[in-house]
Short mmCIF file of C-alpha atoms and ligand atoms in Angstrom, two decimals:
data_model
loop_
_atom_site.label_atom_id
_atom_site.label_comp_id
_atom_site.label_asym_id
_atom_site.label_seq_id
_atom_site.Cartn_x
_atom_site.Cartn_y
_atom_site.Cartn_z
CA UNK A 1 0.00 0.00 0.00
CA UNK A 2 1.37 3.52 -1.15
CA UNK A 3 2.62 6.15 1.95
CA UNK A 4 4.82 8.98 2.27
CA UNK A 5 5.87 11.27 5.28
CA UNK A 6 5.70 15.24 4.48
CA UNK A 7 7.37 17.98 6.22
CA UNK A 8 4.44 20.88 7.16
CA UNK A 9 6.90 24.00 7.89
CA UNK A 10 5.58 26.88 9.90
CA UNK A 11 5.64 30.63 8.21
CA UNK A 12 6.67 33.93 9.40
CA UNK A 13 5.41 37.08 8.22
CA UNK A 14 8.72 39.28 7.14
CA UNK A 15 5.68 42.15 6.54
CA UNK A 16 2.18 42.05 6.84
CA UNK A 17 -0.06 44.83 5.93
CA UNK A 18 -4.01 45.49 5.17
CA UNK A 19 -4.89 47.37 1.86
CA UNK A 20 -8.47 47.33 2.58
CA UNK A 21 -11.31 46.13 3.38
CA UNK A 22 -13.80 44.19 0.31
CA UNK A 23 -17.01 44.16 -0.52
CA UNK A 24 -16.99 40.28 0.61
CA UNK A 25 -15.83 40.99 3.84
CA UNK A 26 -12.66 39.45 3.55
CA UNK A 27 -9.39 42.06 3.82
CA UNK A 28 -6.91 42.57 0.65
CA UNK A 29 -3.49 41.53 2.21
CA UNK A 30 0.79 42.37 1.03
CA UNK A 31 2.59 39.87 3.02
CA UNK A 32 6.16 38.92 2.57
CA UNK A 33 6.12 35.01 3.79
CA UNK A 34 8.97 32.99 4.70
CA UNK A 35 9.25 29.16 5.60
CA UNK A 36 10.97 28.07 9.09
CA UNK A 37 12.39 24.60 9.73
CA UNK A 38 9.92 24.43 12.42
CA UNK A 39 7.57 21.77 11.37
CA UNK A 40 5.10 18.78 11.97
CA UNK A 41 5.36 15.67 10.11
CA UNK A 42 2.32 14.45 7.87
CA UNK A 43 2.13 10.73 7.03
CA UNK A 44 -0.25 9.55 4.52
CA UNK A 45 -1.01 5.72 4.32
CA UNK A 46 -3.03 4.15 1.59
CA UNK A 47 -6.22 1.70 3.89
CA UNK A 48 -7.78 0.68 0.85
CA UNK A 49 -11.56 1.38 2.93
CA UNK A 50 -12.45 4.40 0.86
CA UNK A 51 -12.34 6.36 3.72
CA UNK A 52 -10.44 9.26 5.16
CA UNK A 53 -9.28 9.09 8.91
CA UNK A 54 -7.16 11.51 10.70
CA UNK A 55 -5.28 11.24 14.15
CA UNK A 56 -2.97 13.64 15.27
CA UNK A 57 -0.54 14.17 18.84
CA UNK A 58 -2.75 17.15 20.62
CA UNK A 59 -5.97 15.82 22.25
CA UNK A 60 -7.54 18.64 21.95
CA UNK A 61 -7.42 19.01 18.22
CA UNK A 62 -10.08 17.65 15.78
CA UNK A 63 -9.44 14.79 13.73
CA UNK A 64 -13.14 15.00 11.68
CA UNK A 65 -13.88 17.40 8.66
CA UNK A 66 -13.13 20.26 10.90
CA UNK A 67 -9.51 19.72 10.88
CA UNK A 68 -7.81 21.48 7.78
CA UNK A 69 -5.61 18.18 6.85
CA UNK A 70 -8.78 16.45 6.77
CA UNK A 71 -10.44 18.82 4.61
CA UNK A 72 -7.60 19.33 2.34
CA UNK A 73 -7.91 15.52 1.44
CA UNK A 74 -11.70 15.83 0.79
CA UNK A 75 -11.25 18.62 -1.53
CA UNK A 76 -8.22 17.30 -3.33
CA UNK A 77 -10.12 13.72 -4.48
CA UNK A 78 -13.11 16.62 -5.23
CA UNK A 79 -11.39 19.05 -7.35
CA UNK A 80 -8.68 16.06 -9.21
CA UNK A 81 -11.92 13.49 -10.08
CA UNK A 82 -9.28 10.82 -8.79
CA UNK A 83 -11.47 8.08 -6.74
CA UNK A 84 -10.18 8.24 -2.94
CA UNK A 85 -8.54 4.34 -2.64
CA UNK A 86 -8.77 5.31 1.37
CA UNK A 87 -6.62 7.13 3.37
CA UNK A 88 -5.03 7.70 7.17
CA UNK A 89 -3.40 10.82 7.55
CA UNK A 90 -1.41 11.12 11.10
CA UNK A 91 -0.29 14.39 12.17
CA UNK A 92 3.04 14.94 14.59
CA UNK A 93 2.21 18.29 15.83
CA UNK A 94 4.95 20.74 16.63
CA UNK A 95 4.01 24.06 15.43
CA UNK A 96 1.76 25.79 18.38
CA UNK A 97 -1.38 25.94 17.67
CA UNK A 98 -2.93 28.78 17.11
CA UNK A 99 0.28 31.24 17.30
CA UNK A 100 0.39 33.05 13.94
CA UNK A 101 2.79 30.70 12.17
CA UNK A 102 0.03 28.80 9.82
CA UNK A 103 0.41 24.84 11.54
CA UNK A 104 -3.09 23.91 10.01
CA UNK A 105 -2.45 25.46 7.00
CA UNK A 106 0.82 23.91 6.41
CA UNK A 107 -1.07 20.21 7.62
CA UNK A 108 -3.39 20.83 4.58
CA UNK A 109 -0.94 21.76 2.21
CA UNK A 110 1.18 19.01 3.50
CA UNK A 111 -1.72 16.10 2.64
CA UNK A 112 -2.13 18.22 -0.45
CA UNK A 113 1.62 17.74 -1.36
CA UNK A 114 1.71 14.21 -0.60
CA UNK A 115 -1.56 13.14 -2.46
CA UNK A 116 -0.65 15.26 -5.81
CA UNK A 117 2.88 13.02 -5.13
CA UNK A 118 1.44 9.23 -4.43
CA UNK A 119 -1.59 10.15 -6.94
CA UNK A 120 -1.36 12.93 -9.46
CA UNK A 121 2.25 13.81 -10.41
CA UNK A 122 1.34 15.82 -13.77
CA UNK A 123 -0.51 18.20 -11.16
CA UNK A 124 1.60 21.54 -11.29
CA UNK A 125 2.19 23.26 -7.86
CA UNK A 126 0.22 26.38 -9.27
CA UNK A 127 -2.84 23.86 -9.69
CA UNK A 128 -2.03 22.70 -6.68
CA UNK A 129 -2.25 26.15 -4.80
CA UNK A 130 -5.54 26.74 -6.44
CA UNK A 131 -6.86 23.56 -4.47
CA UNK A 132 -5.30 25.13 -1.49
CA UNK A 133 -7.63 28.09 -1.60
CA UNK A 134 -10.59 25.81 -1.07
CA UNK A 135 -9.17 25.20 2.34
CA UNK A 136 -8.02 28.11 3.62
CA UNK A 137 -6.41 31.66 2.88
CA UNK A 138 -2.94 30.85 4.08
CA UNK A 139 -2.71 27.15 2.43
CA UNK A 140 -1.57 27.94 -1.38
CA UNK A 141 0.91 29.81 0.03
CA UNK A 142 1.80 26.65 2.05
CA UNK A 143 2.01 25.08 -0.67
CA UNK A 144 4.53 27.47 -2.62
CA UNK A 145 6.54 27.46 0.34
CA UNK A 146 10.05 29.45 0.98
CA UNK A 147 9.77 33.11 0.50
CA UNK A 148 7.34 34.65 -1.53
CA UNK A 149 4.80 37.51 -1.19
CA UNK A 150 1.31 36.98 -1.44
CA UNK A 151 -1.53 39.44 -1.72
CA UNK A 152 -5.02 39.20 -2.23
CA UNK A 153 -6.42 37.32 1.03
CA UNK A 154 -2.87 35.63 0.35
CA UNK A 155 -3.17 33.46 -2.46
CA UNK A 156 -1.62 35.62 -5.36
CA UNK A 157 1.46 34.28 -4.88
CA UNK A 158 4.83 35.79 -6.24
CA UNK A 159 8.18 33.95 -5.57
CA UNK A 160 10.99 36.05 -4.24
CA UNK A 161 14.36 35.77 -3.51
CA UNK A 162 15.62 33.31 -0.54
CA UNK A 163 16.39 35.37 2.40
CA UNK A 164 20.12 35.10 3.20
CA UNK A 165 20.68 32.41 6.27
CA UNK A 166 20.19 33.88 9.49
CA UNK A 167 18.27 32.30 12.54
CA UNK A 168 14.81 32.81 14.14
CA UNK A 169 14.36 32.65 17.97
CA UNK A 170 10.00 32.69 18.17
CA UNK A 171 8.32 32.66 21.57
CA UNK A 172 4.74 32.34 22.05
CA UNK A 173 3.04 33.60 25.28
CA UNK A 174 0.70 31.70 26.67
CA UNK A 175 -2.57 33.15 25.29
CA UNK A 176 -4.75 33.18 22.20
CA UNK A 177 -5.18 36.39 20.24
CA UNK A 178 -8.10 36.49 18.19
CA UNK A 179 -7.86 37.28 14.38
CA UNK A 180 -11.75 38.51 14.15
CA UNK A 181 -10.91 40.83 16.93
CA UNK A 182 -7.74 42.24 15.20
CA UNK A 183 -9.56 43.29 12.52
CA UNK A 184 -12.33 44.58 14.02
CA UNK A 185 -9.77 46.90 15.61
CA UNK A 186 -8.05 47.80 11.85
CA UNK A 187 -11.54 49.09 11.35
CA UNK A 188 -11.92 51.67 14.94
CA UNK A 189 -8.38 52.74 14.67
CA UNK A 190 -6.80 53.84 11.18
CA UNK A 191 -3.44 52.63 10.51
CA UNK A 192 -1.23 55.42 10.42
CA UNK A 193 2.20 53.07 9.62
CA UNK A 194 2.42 50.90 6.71
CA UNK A 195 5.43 48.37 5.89
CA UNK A 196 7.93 49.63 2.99
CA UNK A 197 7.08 46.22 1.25
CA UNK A 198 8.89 47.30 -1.98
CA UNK A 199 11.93 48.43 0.06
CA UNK A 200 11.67 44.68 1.73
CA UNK A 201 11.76 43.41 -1.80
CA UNK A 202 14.41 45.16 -3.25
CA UNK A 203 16.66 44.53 -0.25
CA UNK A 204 15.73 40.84 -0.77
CA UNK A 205 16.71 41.09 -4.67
CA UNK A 206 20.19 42.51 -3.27
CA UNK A 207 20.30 39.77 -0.37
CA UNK A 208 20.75 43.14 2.00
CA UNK A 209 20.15 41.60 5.27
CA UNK A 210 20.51 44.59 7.55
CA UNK A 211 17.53 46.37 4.85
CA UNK A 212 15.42 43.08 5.66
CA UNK A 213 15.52 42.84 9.42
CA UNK A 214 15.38 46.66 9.32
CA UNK A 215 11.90 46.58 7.06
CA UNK A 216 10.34 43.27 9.11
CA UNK A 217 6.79 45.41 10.25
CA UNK A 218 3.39 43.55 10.87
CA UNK A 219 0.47 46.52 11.18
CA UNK A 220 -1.45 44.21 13.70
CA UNK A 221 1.24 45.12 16.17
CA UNK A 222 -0.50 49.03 16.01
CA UNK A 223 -3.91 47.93 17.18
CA UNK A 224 -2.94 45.19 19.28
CA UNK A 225 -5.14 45.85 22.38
CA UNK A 226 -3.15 46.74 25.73
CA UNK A 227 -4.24 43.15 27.21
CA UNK A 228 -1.15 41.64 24.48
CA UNK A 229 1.27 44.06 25.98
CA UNK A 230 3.28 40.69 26.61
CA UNK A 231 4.36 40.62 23.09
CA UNK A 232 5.74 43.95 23.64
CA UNK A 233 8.05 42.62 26.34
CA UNK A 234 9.00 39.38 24.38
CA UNK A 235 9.95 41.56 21.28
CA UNK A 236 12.06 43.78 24.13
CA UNK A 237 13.72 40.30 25.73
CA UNK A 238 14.49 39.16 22.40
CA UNK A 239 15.89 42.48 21.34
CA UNK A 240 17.98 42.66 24.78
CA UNK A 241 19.08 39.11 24.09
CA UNK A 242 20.70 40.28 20.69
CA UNK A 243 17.80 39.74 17.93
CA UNK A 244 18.71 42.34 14.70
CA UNK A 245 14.83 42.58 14.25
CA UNK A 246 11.84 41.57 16.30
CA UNK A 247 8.27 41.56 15.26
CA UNK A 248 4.91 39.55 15.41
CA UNK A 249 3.92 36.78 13.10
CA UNK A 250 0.69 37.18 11.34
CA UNK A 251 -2.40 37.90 13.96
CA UNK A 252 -0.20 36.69 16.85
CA UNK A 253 0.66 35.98 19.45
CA UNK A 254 3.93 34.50 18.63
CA UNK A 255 6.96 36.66 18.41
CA UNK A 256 10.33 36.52 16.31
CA UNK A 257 13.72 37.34 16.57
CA UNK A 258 15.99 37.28 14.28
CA UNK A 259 19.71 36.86 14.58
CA UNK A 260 22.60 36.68 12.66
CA UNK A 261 25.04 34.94 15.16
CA UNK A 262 23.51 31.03 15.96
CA UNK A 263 25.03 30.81 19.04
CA UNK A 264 23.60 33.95 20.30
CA UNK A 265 19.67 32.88 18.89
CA UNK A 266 20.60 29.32 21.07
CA UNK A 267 21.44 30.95 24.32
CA UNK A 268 18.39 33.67 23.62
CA UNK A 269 15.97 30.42 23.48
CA UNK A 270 17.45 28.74 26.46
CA UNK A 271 16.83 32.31 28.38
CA UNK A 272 13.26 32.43 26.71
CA UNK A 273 12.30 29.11 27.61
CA UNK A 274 12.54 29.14 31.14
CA UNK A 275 10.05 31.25 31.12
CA UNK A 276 7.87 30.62 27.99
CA UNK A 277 7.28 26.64 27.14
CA UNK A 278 6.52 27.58 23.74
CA UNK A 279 9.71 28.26 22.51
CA UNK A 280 11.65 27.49 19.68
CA UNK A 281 15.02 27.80 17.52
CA UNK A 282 14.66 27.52 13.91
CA UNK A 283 16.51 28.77 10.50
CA UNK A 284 15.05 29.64 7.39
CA UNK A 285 13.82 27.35 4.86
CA UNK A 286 14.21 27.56 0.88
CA UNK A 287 11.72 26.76 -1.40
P1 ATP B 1 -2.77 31.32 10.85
O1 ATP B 1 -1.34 31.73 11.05
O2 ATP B 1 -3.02 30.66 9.48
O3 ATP B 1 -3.77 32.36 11.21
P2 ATP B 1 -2.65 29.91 13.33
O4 ATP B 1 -1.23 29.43 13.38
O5 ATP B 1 -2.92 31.14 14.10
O6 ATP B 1 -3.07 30.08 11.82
P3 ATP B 1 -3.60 27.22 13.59
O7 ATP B 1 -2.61 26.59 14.51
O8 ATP B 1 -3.49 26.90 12.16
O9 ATP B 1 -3.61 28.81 13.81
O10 ATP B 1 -5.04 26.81 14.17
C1 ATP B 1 -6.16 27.61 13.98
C2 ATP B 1 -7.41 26.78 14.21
O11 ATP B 1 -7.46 25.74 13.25
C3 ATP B 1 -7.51 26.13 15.57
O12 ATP B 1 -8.75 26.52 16.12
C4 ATP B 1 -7.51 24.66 15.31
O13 ATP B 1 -8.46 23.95 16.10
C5 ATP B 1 -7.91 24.53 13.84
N1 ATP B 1 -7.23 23.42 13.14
C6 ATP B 1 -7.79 22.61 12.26
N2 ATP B 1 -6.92 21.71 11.79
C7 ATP B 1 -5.74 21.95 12.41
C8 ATP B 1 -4.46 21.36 12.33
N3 ATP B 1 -4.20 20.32 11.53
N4 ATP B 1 -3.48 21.89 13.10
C9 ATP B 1 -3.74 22.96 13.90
N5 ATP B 1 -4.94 23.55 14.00
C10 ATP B 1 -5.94 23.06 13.27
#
């Protein structure tokens, strides 16, 4: 019976911003997106029952239709016509869950990889993104991988440069934020600060790190209420601890640091993780 095992790598946000709100009620998006070794591990197993059957490592997590790796099979045997032989997909979580950094997302794109690679190899990753979309905003990028910018609600997806190696220190505090109410606040308070995304992208065509870690901006930082003043004082530790940049991943609440010198991001995340469970050491990934 066919299987494979899949990497699902987590994503930082080099830049976020918010053009505007649309008349569907979803926000246009410019986000400069970059993969992070941080990952789960997807395995996909042929049953031969017809069915699909998830399990994953956190309890708490669904393993019906509402979980995205789930879903992303469903709509992949939809949208390809190809008969579904049966299928267990087991997740190995690692990527917090609900921090910012995209872990369901990159599950779905994950299943989505492996399926297109046990079952439709002709399938180009571009189709494959446009599968993603059925699942979720942040899943053709996912699928794209490495770093790219994406715009739209995040699946117009433009490849970019690779970053030049450097290593990421993230730290989430203990705490949901919640995306609905981060937007809600875009809409009371105007943003006044935007990223320079072009400036991000020409430093990225010149592989100018100090211009990169000095353009990393995320405009949910501006409007984050006063209650997620802890990711203020993580972005402070990490800067204290030697980060070059430090900043918020998508709607939160995980923060990033970014260093140029490994050992220093290795002693920053033992100092971090005394205090914070959540935290993690990672480089950056290429697509
Ligand atoms: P994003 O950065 O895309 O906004 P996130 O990192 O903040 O996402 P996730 O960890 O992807 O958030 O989880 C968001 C929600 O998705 C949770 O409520 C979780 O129950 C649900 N979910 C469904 N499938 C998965 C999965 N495979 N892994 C993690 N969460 C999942």
């Amino acid at each position: 019976m066919a299987e494979i095992r899949v990497k699902a790598y987590a994503k930082l946000n080099l830049t976020l911003d918010i053009l505007r709100r649309r008349s569907d009620g979803y926000h246009d998006l410019r986000m400069v997106m970059q993969s992070i070794s941080l990952h789960d591990i997807v395995y996909i197993r042929e049953t031969g029952n017809g069915d699909i059957e998830v399990s994953n490592s956190v309890a708490y997590l669904p393993c019906d239709r509402s979980n995205l790796a789930y879903h992303a099979a469903e709509v992949f045997f939809d949208a390809t016509g190809i008969e579904n032989p049966g299928i267990r997909i087991e997740i190995d979580k690692v990527i917090p869950v609900c921090a910012g950094m995209a872990g369901g997302s990159s599950d779905a794109a994950a299943v989505l990889r492996g399926l297109r690679e046990l079952y439709a190899p002709d399938i180009s990753i571009a189709c494959l993104c446009r599968i993603g979309e059925q699942v979720g905003s942040d899943v053709p990028y996912c699928v794209f991988g490495g770093t790219a910018l994406a715009e739209g609600r995040g699946e117009i997806l433009t490849r970019l440069p690779a970053i030049p190696d450097c290593w990421v220190v993230l730290c989430k505090p203990p705490f949901p934020v919640s995306t609905p109410e981060l937007f809600s606040c875009v809409q009371t308070k105007r943003l006044i600060c935007h990223p320079d995304t072009k400036g991000m992208i020409q430093s990225l065509e010149k592989k100018d790190l100090p211009g990169i870690l000095h353009r990393i901006y995320n405009v949910f930082e501006e409007v984050l209420p006063d209650k997620y003043d802890e990711v203020y004082s993580i972005k402070s530790r990490l800067m204290d601890l030697g980060a070059l940049s430090a900043c918020m991943t998508g709607s939160g609440p995980t923060v990033f640091g970014i260093f140029t010198e490994r050992k220093a991001a290795e002693t920053a995340m033992e100092v971090l993780k005394k205090e914070y469970d959540q935290t993690y050491f990672a480089s950056m990934i290429h697509a």
